[in-house]
């Protein structure tokens, strides 16, 4: 708590002192030591953290509210996981373009523009557009937001700071997931929605009152986006021809997958995010069937998983160096095995610590791997292009896993059967990735590449 309060206090102090963006860009660009240079870097990093927190908070609250709206209109059960699937379709379909867009403008401006797209998507639900279509628009904003959010870290910070920075970003993102899911569950609670309807103008229904609150959070995120300074990083002029953009993306995709460290870290993060998105819906269904919880209370359990991820992420940031990042892979196998224990749990009080453990295992192994992937992407490619490749793979995994999950639900498989299939898949794939890395090392050692400077 002391570190968190210090970070917030520092950010508030920085926010009250406008800095010349050109001088700040020059200092950051040359990694100049000294107080003023630190202030520039800190201002940028803390602004990114605050903007990410509130934008992600709104995304996750909106998901729960959208699920409630689907239930209200009596949509079939298999449509619920499609919300997330529609959200991530943009990550896959626009992967060739969002990286170039992120490298065209200063990252803070990109984050402001794309947060506005999310705002528009939320507004569409507000005016009655089907939640699946509107949430897909929010996904377009998120897909273009992500390369800027992660790409700016490699512009602000040296390689040795990336694990720490990722720990803070992932910890804060997961905190926003916790608070977002709890907020979404709170907003659809009948007592809270009645209070909001009585006190918010134009709140004609529980869904409308919840959406007004979420729109306000997107506006708050936009204000923090405007505080992000220009780092001064500039990339080659991006082509406007879609065919050329797709070709460039293909080159970036191939480059990262051919790299011996890139392919391993990309495999792990791809598995983690696909599994994480699917686990979100499995926990909701499991809570309703095994623990007999209503949707607003089941949403709170998603937050419990996120608490564990935050603990794991911050712990990894504290104890794991970039050079040691590959040593955490066995925790992925452990996570898959522990997930299967859910089938034996029927008590909420036992469910809480179990979900924290699952989340902590995931957070501890994904943060170092994410930092390693960002580092290799920065060395081999540009910031925006490397994050776009990462997002493409990770969200293709989400699409695939959610598609399979929807199919299993439509086939009326029991929740326990789905959990066992899911946990076995996670553990098996992690084992295969570890064997792949061991084989790579036997052919040629690649660990010396960690910490390598960017190629020109």
GROMACS .gro file of C-alpha atoms in nm:
model
  456
    1UNK     CA    1   0.000   0.000   0.000
    2UNK     CA    2   0.290   0.235   0.073
    3UNK     CA    3   0.428   0.198  -0.281
    4UNK     CA    4   0.086   0.245  -0.438
    5UNK     CA    5   0.011   0.561  -0.239
    6UNK     CA    6   0.356   0.699  -0.321
    7UNK     CA    7   0.296   0.639  -0.693
    8UNK     CA    8  -0.040   0.815  -0.678
    9UNK     CA    9   0.100   1.107  -0.480
   10UNK     CA   10   0.387   1.144  -0.728
   11UNK     CA   11   0.149   1.140  -1.022
   12UNK     CA   12  -0.071   1.411  -0.866
   13UNK     CA   13   0.236   1.629  -0.809
   14UNK     CA   14   0.348   1.577  -1.169
   15UNK     CA   15   0.003   1.648  -1.308
   16UNK     CA   16   0.011   1.991  -1.146
   17UNK     CA   17   0.338   2.080  -1.326
   18UNK     CA   18   0.304   2.100  -1.704
   19UNK     CA   19   0.625   2.005  -1.885
   20UNK     CA   20   0.751   2.127  -2.220
   21UNK     CA   21   0.675   1.823  -2.441
   22UNK     CA   22   0.968   1.888  -2.678
   23UNK     CA   23   1.223   1.901  -2.397
   24UNK     CA   24   1.057   1.603  -2.228
   25UNK     CA   25   1.075   1.408  -2.555
   26UNK     CA   26   1.445   1.485  -2.592
   27UNK     CA   27   1.524   1.377  -2.236
   28UNK     CA   28   1.328   1.053  -2.269
   29UNK     CA   29   1.474   0.981  -2.611
   30UNK     CA   30   1.831   0.998  -2.481
   31UNK     CA   31   1.749   0.821  -2.150
   32UNK     CA   32   1.911   1.118  -1.974
   33UNK     CA   33   1.963   1.062  -1.603
   34UNK     CA   34   1.871   1.325  -1.350
   35UNK     CA   35   1.567   1.463  -1.174
   36UNK     CA   36   1.404   1.636  -1.470
   37UNK     CA   37   1.447   1.334  -1.693
   38UNK     CA   38   1.295   1.114  -1.422
   39UNK     CA   39   1.001   1.352  -1.393
   40UNK     CA   40   0.935   1.323  -1.769
   41UNK     CA   41   0.947   0.943  -1.762
   42UNK     CA   42   0.739   0.924  -1.443
   43UNK     CA   43   0.479   1.164  -1.576
   44UNK     CA   44   0.438   0.955  -1.890
   45UNK     CA   45   0.432   0.620  -1.712
   46UNK     CA   46   0.186   0.722  -1.441
   47UNK     CA   47  -0.041   0.890  -1.694
   48UNK     CA   48  -0.043   0.571  -1.902
   49UNK     CA   49  -0.127   0.368  -1.591
   50UNK     CA   50  -0.415   0.596  -1.491
   51UNK     CA   51  -0.559   0.609  -1.844
   52UNK     CA   52  -0.534   0.229  -1.881
   53UNK     CA   53  -0.698   0.173  -1.543
   54UNK     CA   54  -1.011   0.377  -1.613
   55UNK     CA   55  -1.050   0.265  -1.975
   56UNK     CA   56  -1.020  -0.102  -1.874
   57UNK     CA   57  -1.250  -0.044  -1.575
   58UNK     CA   58  -1.522   0.077  -1.812
   59UNK     CA   59  -1.463  -0.213  -2.057
   60UNK     CA   60  -1.513  -0.475  -1.787
   61UNK     CA   61  -1.811  -0.307  -1.622
   62UNK     CA   62  -1.971  -0.280  -1.967
   63UNK     CA   63  -1.924  -0.655  -2.027
   64UNK     CA   64  -2.126  -0.745  -1.715
   65UNK     CA   65  -2.397  -0.493  -1.801
   66UNK     CA   66  -2.412  -0.628  -2.159
   67UNK     CA   67  -2.452  -0.983  -2.022
   68UNK     CA   68  -2.741  -0.859  -1.807
   69UNK     CA   69  -2.902  -0.692  -2.111
   70UNK     CA   70  -2.876  -1.021  -2.306
   71UNK     CA   71  -3.052  -1.199  -2.019
   72UNK     CA   72  -3.314  -0.924  -2.013
   73UNK     CA   73  -3.393  -0.973  -2.383
   74UNK     CA   74  -3.395  -1.351  -2.328
   75UNK     CA   75  -3.100  -1.424  -2.560
   76UNK     CA   76  -2.985  -1.792  -2.567
   77UNK     CA   77  -2.704  -1.896  -2.328
   78UNK     CA   78  -2.454  -1.963  -2.608
   79UNK     CA   79  -2.473  -1.595  -2.705
   80UNK     CA   80  -2.314  -1.477  -2.377
   81UNK     CA   81  -1.954  -1.585  -2.457
   82UNK     CA   82  -2.005  -1.436  -2.805
   83UNK     CA   83  -1.991  -1.093  -2.641
   84UNK     CA   84  -1.624  -1.144  -2.570
   85UNK     CA   85  -1.575  -1.312  -2.908
   86UNK     CA   86  -1.723  -1.011  -3.092
   87UNK     CA   87  -1.503  -0.784  -2.878
   88UNK     CA   88  -1.178  -0.954  -2.981
   89UNK     CA   89  -1.263  -1.002  -3.350
   90UNK     CA   90  -1.119  -0.656  -3.416
   91UNK     CA   91  -0.785  -0.757  -3.260
   92UNK     CA   92  -0.753  -1.026  -3.525
   93UNK     CA   93  -0.915  -0.855  -3.822
   94UNK     CA   94  -0.739  -0.520  -3.774
   95UNK     CA   95  -0.401  -0.649  -3.658
   96UNK     CA   96  -0.228  -0.545  -3.981
   97UNK     CA   97  -0.353  -0.189  -3.944
   98UNK     CA   98  -0.358  -0.095  -3.574
   99UNK     CA   99   0.019  -0.136  -3.532
  100UNK     CA  100   0.082   0.105  -3.818
  101UNK     CA  101  -0.175   0.347  -3.673
  102UNK     CA  102  -0.007   0.332  -3.331
  103UNK     CA  103   0.330   0.418  -3.490
  104UNK     CA  104   0.188   0.704  -3.698
  105UNK     CA  105   0.095   0.937  -3.411
  106UNK     CA  106   0.229   0.997  -3.058
  107UNK     CA  107   0.100   0.713  -2.842
  108UNK     CA  108  -0.096   0.942  -2.608
  109UNK     CA  109  -0.300   1.077  -2.900
  110UNK     CA  110  -0.366   0.726  -3.025
  111UNK     CA  111  -0.494   0.625  -2.681
  112UNK     CA  112  -0.724   0.929  -2.669
  113UNK     CA  113  -0.871   0.859  -3.016
  114UNK     CA  114  -0.926   0.490  -2.951
  115UNK     CA  115  -1.078   0.551  -2.607
  116UNK     CA  116  -1.326   0.776  -2.788
  117UNK     CA  117  -1.419   0.482  -3.014
  118UNK     CA  118  -1.494   0.278  -2.700
  119UNK     CA  119  -1.713   0.564  -2.577
  120UNK     CA  120  -1.907   0.555  -2.905
  121UNK     CA  121  -1.958   0.178  -2.874
  122UNK     CA  122  -2.100   0.218  -2.524
  123UNK     CA  123  -2.329   0.495  -2.652
  124UNK     CA  124  -2.466   0.258  -2.918
  125UNK     CA  125  -2.587   0.017  -2.647
  126UNK     CA  126  -2.734   0.322  -2.473
  127UNK     CA  127  -2.949   0.405  -2.779
  128UNK     CA  128  -3.067   0.047  -2.829
  129UNK     CA  129  -2.821  -0.121  -3.067
  130UNK     CA  130  -2.785  -0.497  -2.999
  131UNK     CA  131  -2.515  -0.556  -2.732
  132UNK     CA  132  -2.314  -0.789  -2.961
  133UNK     CA  133  -2.283  -0.527  -3.236
  134UNK     CA  134  -2.213  -0.239  -2.997
  135UNK     CA  135  -1.956  -0.434  -2.796
  136UNK     CA  136  -1.781  -0.517  -3.124
  137UNK     CA  137  -1.733  -0.140  -3.174
  138UNK     CA  138  -1.583  -0.117  -2.825
  139UNK     CA  139  -1.352  -0.399  -2.933
  140UNK     CA  140  -1.233  -0.195  -3.232
  141UNK     CA  141  -1.131   0.083  -2.995
  142UNK     CA  142  -0.959  -0.163  -2.762
  143UNK     CA  143  -0.771  -0.330  -3.050
  144UNK     CA  144  -0.623   0.002  -3.160
  145UNK     CA  145  -0.566   0.113  -2.797
  146UNK     CA  146  -0.348  -0.183  -2.702
  147UNK     CA  147  -0.044  -0.129  -2.932
  148UNK     CA  148  -0.018   0.228  -2.806
  149UNK     CA  149  -0.057   0.130  -2.439
  150UNK     CA  150   0.214  -0.136  -2.444
  151UNK     CA  151   0.426   0.020  -2.717
  152UNK     CA  152   0.484   0.337  -2.518
  153UNK     CA  153   0.650   0.135  -2.240
  154UNK     CA  154   0.940   0.043  -2.469
  155UNK     CA  155   0.971   0.411  -2.567
  156UNK     CA  156   0.976   0.532  -2.207
  157UNK     CA  157   1.183   0.263  -2.037
  158UNK     CA  158   1.502   0.059  -2.090
  159UNK     CA  159   1.481  -0.321  -2.127
  160UNK     CA  160   1.577  -0.393  -1.765
  161UNK     CA  161   1.275  -0.198  -1.641
  162UNK     CA  162   1.017  -0.376  -1.857
  163UNK     CA  163   0.936  -0.658  -1.612
  164UNK     CA  164   0.873  -0.404  -1.335
  165UNK     CA  165   0.668  -0.181  -1.568
  166UNK     CA  166   0.468  -0.479  -1.693
  167UNK     CA  167   0.410  -0.588  -1.336
  168UNK     CA  168   0.260  -0.249  -1.254
  169UNK     CA  169   0.060  -0.227  -1.577
  170UNK     CA  170  -0.073  -0.583  -1.551
  171UNK     CA  171  -0.138  -0.542  -1.179
  172UNK     CA  172  -0.328  -0.222  -1.243
  173UNK     CA  173  -0.513  -0.371  -1.541
  174UNK     CA  174  -0.617  -0.667  -1.329
  175UNK     CA  175  -0.723  -0.432  -1.050
  176UNK     CA  176  -0.942  -0.259  -1.306
  177UNK     CA  177  -1.085  -0.600  -1.401
  178UNK     CA  178  -1.162  -0.668  -1.035
  179UNK     CA  179  -1.325  -0.332  -0.984
  180UNK     CA  180  -1.487  -0.335  -1.329
  181UNK     CA  181  -1.657  -0.672  -1.282
  182UNK     CA  182  -1.764  -0.579  -0.929
  183UNK     CA  183  -1.883  -0.240  -1.054
  184UNK     CA  184  -2.077  -0.404  -1.337
  185UNK     CA  185  -2.236  -0.649  -1.092
  186UNK     CA  186  -2.317  -0.360  -0.856
  187UNK     CA  187  -2.473  -0.149  -1.131
  188UNK     CA  188  -2.715  -0.428  -1.228
  189UNK     CA  189  -2.814  -0.492  -0.864
  190UNK     CA  190  -3.181  -0.398  -0.832
  191UNK     CA  191  -3.129  -0.176  -0.526
  192UNK     CA  192  -2.838   0.016  -0.679
  193UNK     CA  193  -3.012   0.056  -1.015
  194UNK     CA  194  -3.324   0.189  -0.839
  195UNK     CA  195  -3.108   0.447  -0.658
  196UNK     CA  196  -2.936   0.549  -0.982
  197UNK     CA  197  -3.264   0.582  -1.168
  198UNK     CA  198  -3.390   0.814  -0.897
  199UNK     CA  199  -3.082   1.039  -0.903
  200UNK     CA  200  -2.945   1.034  -1.261
  201UNK     CA  201  -3.122   1.240  -1.530
  202UNK     CA  202  -3.248   1.040  -1.832
  203UNK     CA  203  -3.193   0.707  -1.647
  204UNK     CA  204  -3.515   0.550  -1.771
  205UNK     CA  205  -3.416   0.191  -1.687
  206UNK     CA  206  -3.152  -0.005  -1.487
  207UNK     CA  207  -2.948  -0.067  -1.805
  208UNK     CA  208  -2.953   0.302  -1.903
  209UNK     CA  209  -2.846   0.416  -1.556
  210UNK     CA  210  -2.554   0.168  -1.560
  211UNK     CA  211  -2.447   0.281  -1.908
  212UNK     CA  212  -2.446   0.649  -1.803
  213UNK     CA  213  -2.203   0.567  -1.521
  214UNK     CA  214  -1.979   0.373  -1.760
  215UNK     CA  215  -1.981   0.658  -2.015
  216UNK     CA  216  -1.858   0.886  -1.738
  217UNK     CA  217  -1.564   0.653  -1.668
  218UNK     CA  218  -1.464   0.656  -2.037
  219UNK     CA  219  -1.461   1.037  -2.021
  220UNK     CA  220  -1.234   1.021  -1.714
  221UNK     CA  221  -0.995   0.789  -1.903
  222UNK     CA  222  -0.988   1.039  -2.191
  223UNK     CA  223  -0.879   1.318  -1.955
  224UNK     CA  224  -0.582   1.108  -1.841
  225UNK     CA  225  -0.497   1.026  -2.204
  226UNK     CA  226  -0.454   1.398  -2.264
  227UNK     CA  227  -0.188   1.409  -1.987
  228UNK     CA  228   0.045   1.159  -2.160
  229UNK     CA  229   0.352   1.345  -2.296
  230UNK     CA  230   0.503   1.294  -2.639
  231UNK     CA  231   0.805   1.063  -2.595
  232UNK     CA  232   0.967   1.189  -2.914
  233UNK     CA  233   0.985   0.838  -3.063
  234UNK     CA  234   0.922   0.851  -3.437
  235UNK     CA  235   0.901   0.565  -3.685
  236UNK     CA  236   0.923   0.537  -4.063
  237UNK     CA  237   0.623   0.678  -4.247
  238UNK     CA  238   0.351   0.416  -4.251
  239UNK     CA  239   0.204   0.311  -4.590
  240UNK     CA  240  -0.164   0.381  -4.658
  241UNK     CA  241  -0.208   0.095  -4.903
  242UNK     CA  242  -0.396  -0.187  -4.720
  243UNK     CA  243  -0.219  -0.454  -4.925
  244UNK     CA  244   0.120  -0.317  -4.826
  245UNK     CA  245   0.013  -0.293  -4.462
  246UNK     CA  246  -0.089  -0.658  -4.467
  247UNK     CA  247   0.245  -0.754  -4.626
  248UNK     CA  248   0.435  -0.553  -4.363
  249UNK     CA  249   0.234  -0.722  -4.091
  250UNK     CA  250   0.314  -1.062  -4.239
  251UNK     CA  251   0.685  -0.980  -4.227
  252UNK     CA  252   0.655  -0.870  -3.863
  253UNK     CA  253   0.453  -1.182  -3.781
  254UNK     CA  254   0.714  -1.411  -3.938
  255UNK     CA  255   1.007  -1.225  -3.779
  256UNK     CA  256   0.871  -1.262  -3.428
  257UNK     CA  257   0.773  -1.628  -3.469
  258UNK     CA  258   1.114  -1.719  -3.612
  259UNK     CA  259   1.297  -1.564  -3.317
  260UNK     CA  260   1.383  -1.840  -3.066
  261UNK     CA  261   1.283  -1.628  -2.766
  262UNK     CA  262   0.995  -1.454  -2.943
  263UNK     CA  263   0.825  -1.779  -3.041
  264UNK     CA  264   0.833  -1.919  -2.686
  265UNK     CA  265   0.713  -1.602  -2.511
  266UNK     CA  266   0.449  -1.550  -2.781
  267UNK     CA  267   0.323  -1.907  -2.735
  268UNK     CA  268   0.287  -1.859  -2.360
  269UNK     CA  269   0.111  -1.522  -2.374
  270UNK     CA  270  -0.114  -1.648  -2.654
  271UNK     CA  271  -0.221  -1.942  -2.439
  272UNK     CA  272  -0.266  -1.729  -2.128
  273UNK     CA  273  -0.498  -1.470  -2.280
  274UNK     CA  274  -0.707  -1.727  -2.462
  275UNK     CA  275  -0.739  -1.927  -2.141
  276UNK     CA  276  -0.806  -1.617  -1.933
  277UNK     CA  277  -1.092  -1.496  -2.153
  278UNK     CA  278  -1.253  -1.840  -2.149
  279UNK     CA  279  -1.203  -1.881  -1.774
  280UNK     CA  280  -1.398  -1.558  -1.725
  281UNK     CA  281  -1.714  -1.723  -1.863
  282UNK     CA  282  -1.643  -2.062  -1.706
  283UNK     CA  283  -1.628  -1.899  -1.362
  284UNK     CA  284  -1.963  -1.724  -1.425
  285UNK     CA  285  -2.130  -2.051  -1.529
  286UNK     CA  286  -1.962  -2.251  -1.251
  287UNK     CA  287  -2.070  -1.998  -0.988
  288UNK     CA  288  -2.429  -2.018  -1.106
  289UNK     CA  289  -2.444  -2.401  -1.129
  290UNK     CA  290  -2.210  -2.529  -0.854
  291UNK     CA  291  -2.235  -2.240  -0.606
  292UNK     CA  292  -2.595  -2.134  -0.686
  293UNK     CA  293  -2.503  -1.766  -0.720
  294UNK     CA  294  -2.690  -1.495  -0.912
  295UNK     CA  295  -2.515  -1.308  -1.196
  296UNK     CA  296  -2.428  -0.998  -0.992
  297UNK     CA  297  -2.265  -1.216  -0.723
  298UNK     CA  298  -2.100  -1.448  -0.979
  299UNK     CA  299  -1.937  -1.141  -1.136
  300UNK     CA  300  -1.766  -1.083  -0.802
  301UNK     CA  301  -1.590  -1.421  -0.836
  302UNK     CA  302  -1.428  -1.299  -1.158
  303UNK     CA  303  -1.284  -1.023  -0.944
  304UNK     CA  304  -1.147  -1.283  -0.701
  305UNK     CA  305  -0.952  -1.446  -0.986
  306UNK     CA  306  -0.826  -1.101  -1.082
  307UNK     CA  307  -0.706  -1.041  -0.724
  308UNK     CA  308  -0.486  -1.348  -0.762
  309UNK     CA  309  -0.355  -1.230  -1.099
  310UNK     CA  310  -0.267  -0.892  -0.946
  311UNK     CA  311  -0.081  -1.061  -0.659
  312UNK     CA  312   0.107  -1.284  -0.902
  313UNK     CA  313   0.186  -0.995  -1.136
  314UNK     CA  314   0.326  -0.770  -0.863
  315UNK     CA  315   0.522  -1.061  -0.711
  316UNK     CA  316   0.675  -1.140  -1.050
  317UNK     CA  317   0.770  -0.774  -1.094
  318UNK     CA  318   0.948  -0.785  -0.758
  319UNK     CA  319   1.126  -1.118  -0.777
  320UNK     CA  320   1.177  -1.207  -1.146
  321UNK     CA  321   1.439  -1.040  -1.363
  322UNK     CA  322   1.412  -1.033  -1.742
  323UNK     CA  323   1.707  -1.273  -1.767
  324UNK     CA  324   1.515  -1.529  -1.558
  325UNK     CA  325   1.177  -1.487  -1.728
  326UNK     CA  326   1.173  -1.833  -1.893
  327UNK     CA  327   1.205  -2.011  -1.558
  328UNK     CA  328   0.841  -1.938  -1.468
  329UNK     CA  329   0.687  -2.162  -1.737
  330UNK     CA  330   0.616  -2.463  -1.508
  331UNK     CA  331   0.363  -2.244  -1.326
  332UNK     CA  332   0.147  -2.259  -1.640
  333UNK     CA  333   0.118  -2.636  -1.603
  334UNK     CA  334   0.034  -2.592  -1.235
  335UNK     CA  335  -0.239  -2.343  -1.326
  336UNK     CA  336  -0.406  -2.592  -1.562
  337UNK     CA  337  -0.402  -2.866  -1.296
  338UNK     CA  338  -0.540  -2.641  -1.022
  339UNK     CA  339  -0.825  -2.525  -1.251
  340UNK     CA  340  -0.954  -2.886  -1.258
  341UNK     CA  341  -0.989  -2.878  -0.877
  342UNK     CA  342  -1.286  -2.644  -0.930
  343UNK     CA  343  -1.498  -2.950  -1.012
  344UNK     CA  344  -1.471  -3.062  -0.647
  345UNK     CA  345  -1.570  -2.729  -0.491
  346UNK     CA  346  -1.927  -2.649  -0.379
  347UNK     CA  347  -1.856  -2.394  -0.105
  348UNK     CA  348  -1.809  -2.023  -0.172
  349UNK     CA  349  -1.554  -1.993   0.110
  350UNK     CA  350  -1.334  -2.263  -0.042
  351UNK     CA  351  -1.388  -2.120  -0.390
  352UNK     CA  352  -1.236  -1.783  -0.290
  353UNK     CA  353  -0.883  -1.904  -0.202
  354UNK     CA  354  -0.883  -2.153  -0.492
  355UNK     CA  355  -0.960  -1.878  -0.745
  356UNK     CA  356  -0.695  -1.654  -0.591
  357UNK     CA  357  -0.437  -1.932  -0.636
  358UNK     CA  358  -0.541  -1.986  -1.000
  359UNK     CA  359  -0.510  -1.615  -1.069
  360UNK     CA  360  -0.177  -1.582  -0.886
  361UNK     CA  361  -0.022  -1.867  -1.086
  362UNK     CA  362  -0.136  -1.703  -1.409
  363UNK     CA  363  -0.015  -1.355  -1.313
  364UNK     CA  364   0.324  -1.477  -1.195
  365UNK     CA  365   0.407  -1.664  -1.515
  366UNK     CA  366   0.258  -1.426  -1.773
  367UNK     CA  367   0.417  -1.096  -1.662
  368UNK     CA  368   0.783  -1.203  -1.718
  369UNK     CA  369   0.688  -1.371  -2.047
  370UNK     CA  370   0.501  -1.060  -2.159
  371UNK     CA  371   0.804  -0.843  -2.077
  372UNK     CA  372   1.035  -1.079  -2.268
  373UNK     CA  373   0.802  -1.069  -2.569
  374UNK     CA  374   0.790  -0.689  -2.562
  375UNK     CA  375   1.168  -0.675  -2.538
  376UNK     CA  376   1.221  -0.906  -2.837
  377UNK     CA  377   0.953  -0.722  -3.033
  378UNK     CA  378   1.121  -0.388  -2.961
  379UNK     CA  379   1.461  -0.524  -3.068
  380UNK     CA  380   1.336  -0.685  -3.390
  381UNK     CA  381   1.045  -0.457  -3.489
  382UNK     CA  382   0.883  -0.125  -3.400
  383UNK     CA  383   0.678  -0.093  -3.080
  384UNK     CA  384   0.339  -0.071  -3.251
  385UNK     CA  385   0.404  -0.354  -3.498
  386UNK     CA  386   0.532  -0.597  -3.234
  387UNK     CA  387   0.232  -0.537  -3.006
  388UNK     CA  388  -0.002  -0.576  -3.305
  389UNK     CA  389   0.150  -0.919  -3.380
  390UNK     CA  390   0.116  -1.011  -3.014
  391UNK     CA  391  -0.248  -0.899  -3.007
  392UNK     CA  392  -0.327  -1.088  -3.327
  393UNK     CA  393  -0.200  -1.416  -3.185
  394UNK     CA  394  -0.345  -1.372  -2.839
  395UNK     CA  395  -0.687  -1.273  -2.964
  396UNK     CA  396  -0.694  -1.543  -3.228
  397UNK     CA  397  -0.647  -1.778  -2.931
  398UNK     CA  398  -0.936  -1.604  -2.752
  399UNK     CA  399  -1.159  -1.640  -3.059
  400UNK     CA  400  -1.071  -2.008  -3.091
  401UNK     CA  401  -1.116  -2.093  -2.723
  402UNK     CA  402  -1.440  -1.897  -2.687
  403UNK     CA  403  -1.572  -2.057  -3.007
  404UNK     CA  404  -1.497  -2.402  -2.866
  405UNK     CA  405  -1.652  -2.304  -2.531
  406UNK     CA  406  -1.971  -2.181  -2.702
  407UNK     CA  407  -1.986  -2.511  -2.893
  408UNK     CA  408  -1.947  -2.714  -2.572
  409UNK     CA  409  -2.225  -2.510  -2.407
  410UNK     CA  410  -2.453  -2.558  -2.709
  411UNK     CA  411  -2.390  -2.936  -2.683
  412UNK     CA  412  -2.516  -2.926  -2.321
  413UNK     CA  413  -2.193  -3.059  -2.170
  414UNK     CA  414  -2.184  -3.027  -1.793
  415UNK     CA  415  -1.987  -2.741  -1.642
  416UNK     CA  416  -1.751  -2.989  -1.473
  417UNK     CA  417  -1.676  -3.160  -1.806
  418UNK     CA  418  -1.594  -2.823  -1.962
  419UNK     CA  419  -1.363  -2.737  -1.669
  420UNK     CA  420  -1.171  -3.066  -1.699
  421UNK     CA  421  -1.129  -3.024  -2.077
  422UNK     CA  422  -1.014  -2.666  -2.029
  423UNK     CA  423  -0.765  -2.736  -1.747
  424UNK     CA  424  -0.616  -3.033  -1.934
  425UNK     CA  425  -0.568  -2.819  -2.244
  426UNK     CA  426  -0.383  -2.544  -2.054
  427UNK     CA  427  -0.148  -2.790  -1.879
  428UNK     CA  428  -0.079  -2.991  -2.196
  429UNK     CA  429  -0.001  -2.690  -2.415
  430UNK     CA  430   0.233  -2.543  -2.152
  431UNK     CA  431   0.419  -2.874  -2.133
  432UNK     CA  432   0.460  -2.875  -2.512
  433UNK     CA  433   0.594  -2.518  -2.508
  434UNK     CA  434   0.851  -2.611  -2.240
  435UNK     CA  435   0.967  -2.907  -2.448
  436UNK     CA  436   0.990  -2.678  -2.753
  437UNK     CA  437   1.211  -2.434  -2.563
  438UNK     CA  438   1.433  -2.717  -2.435
  439UNK     CA  439   1.481  -2.843  -2.791
  440UNK     CA  440   1.570  -2.490  -2.909
  441UNK     CA  441   1.831  -2.463  -2.635
  442UNK     CA  442   1.984  -2.796  -2.728
  443UNK     CA  443   2.034  -2.674  -3.085
  444UNK     CA  444   2.164  -2.328  -2.993
  445UNK     CA  445   2.160  -2.119  -2.677
  446UNK     CA  446   1.936  -1.813  -2.715
  447UNK     CA  447   1.936  -1.677  -2.359
  448UNK     CA  448   2.226  -1.443  -2.438
  449UNK     CA  449   1.985  -1.244  -2.658
  450UNK     CA  450   1.795  -1.119  -2.352
  451UNK     CA  451   1.896  -0.757  -2.302
  452UNK     CA  452   2.018  -0.716  -2.661
  453UNK     CA  453   1.997  -0.358  -2.795
  454UNK     CA  454   1.752  -0.261  -3.069
  455UNK     CA  455   1.869  -0.337  -3.422
  456UNK     CA  456   1.889  -0.050  -3.671
   0.00000   0.00000   0.00000
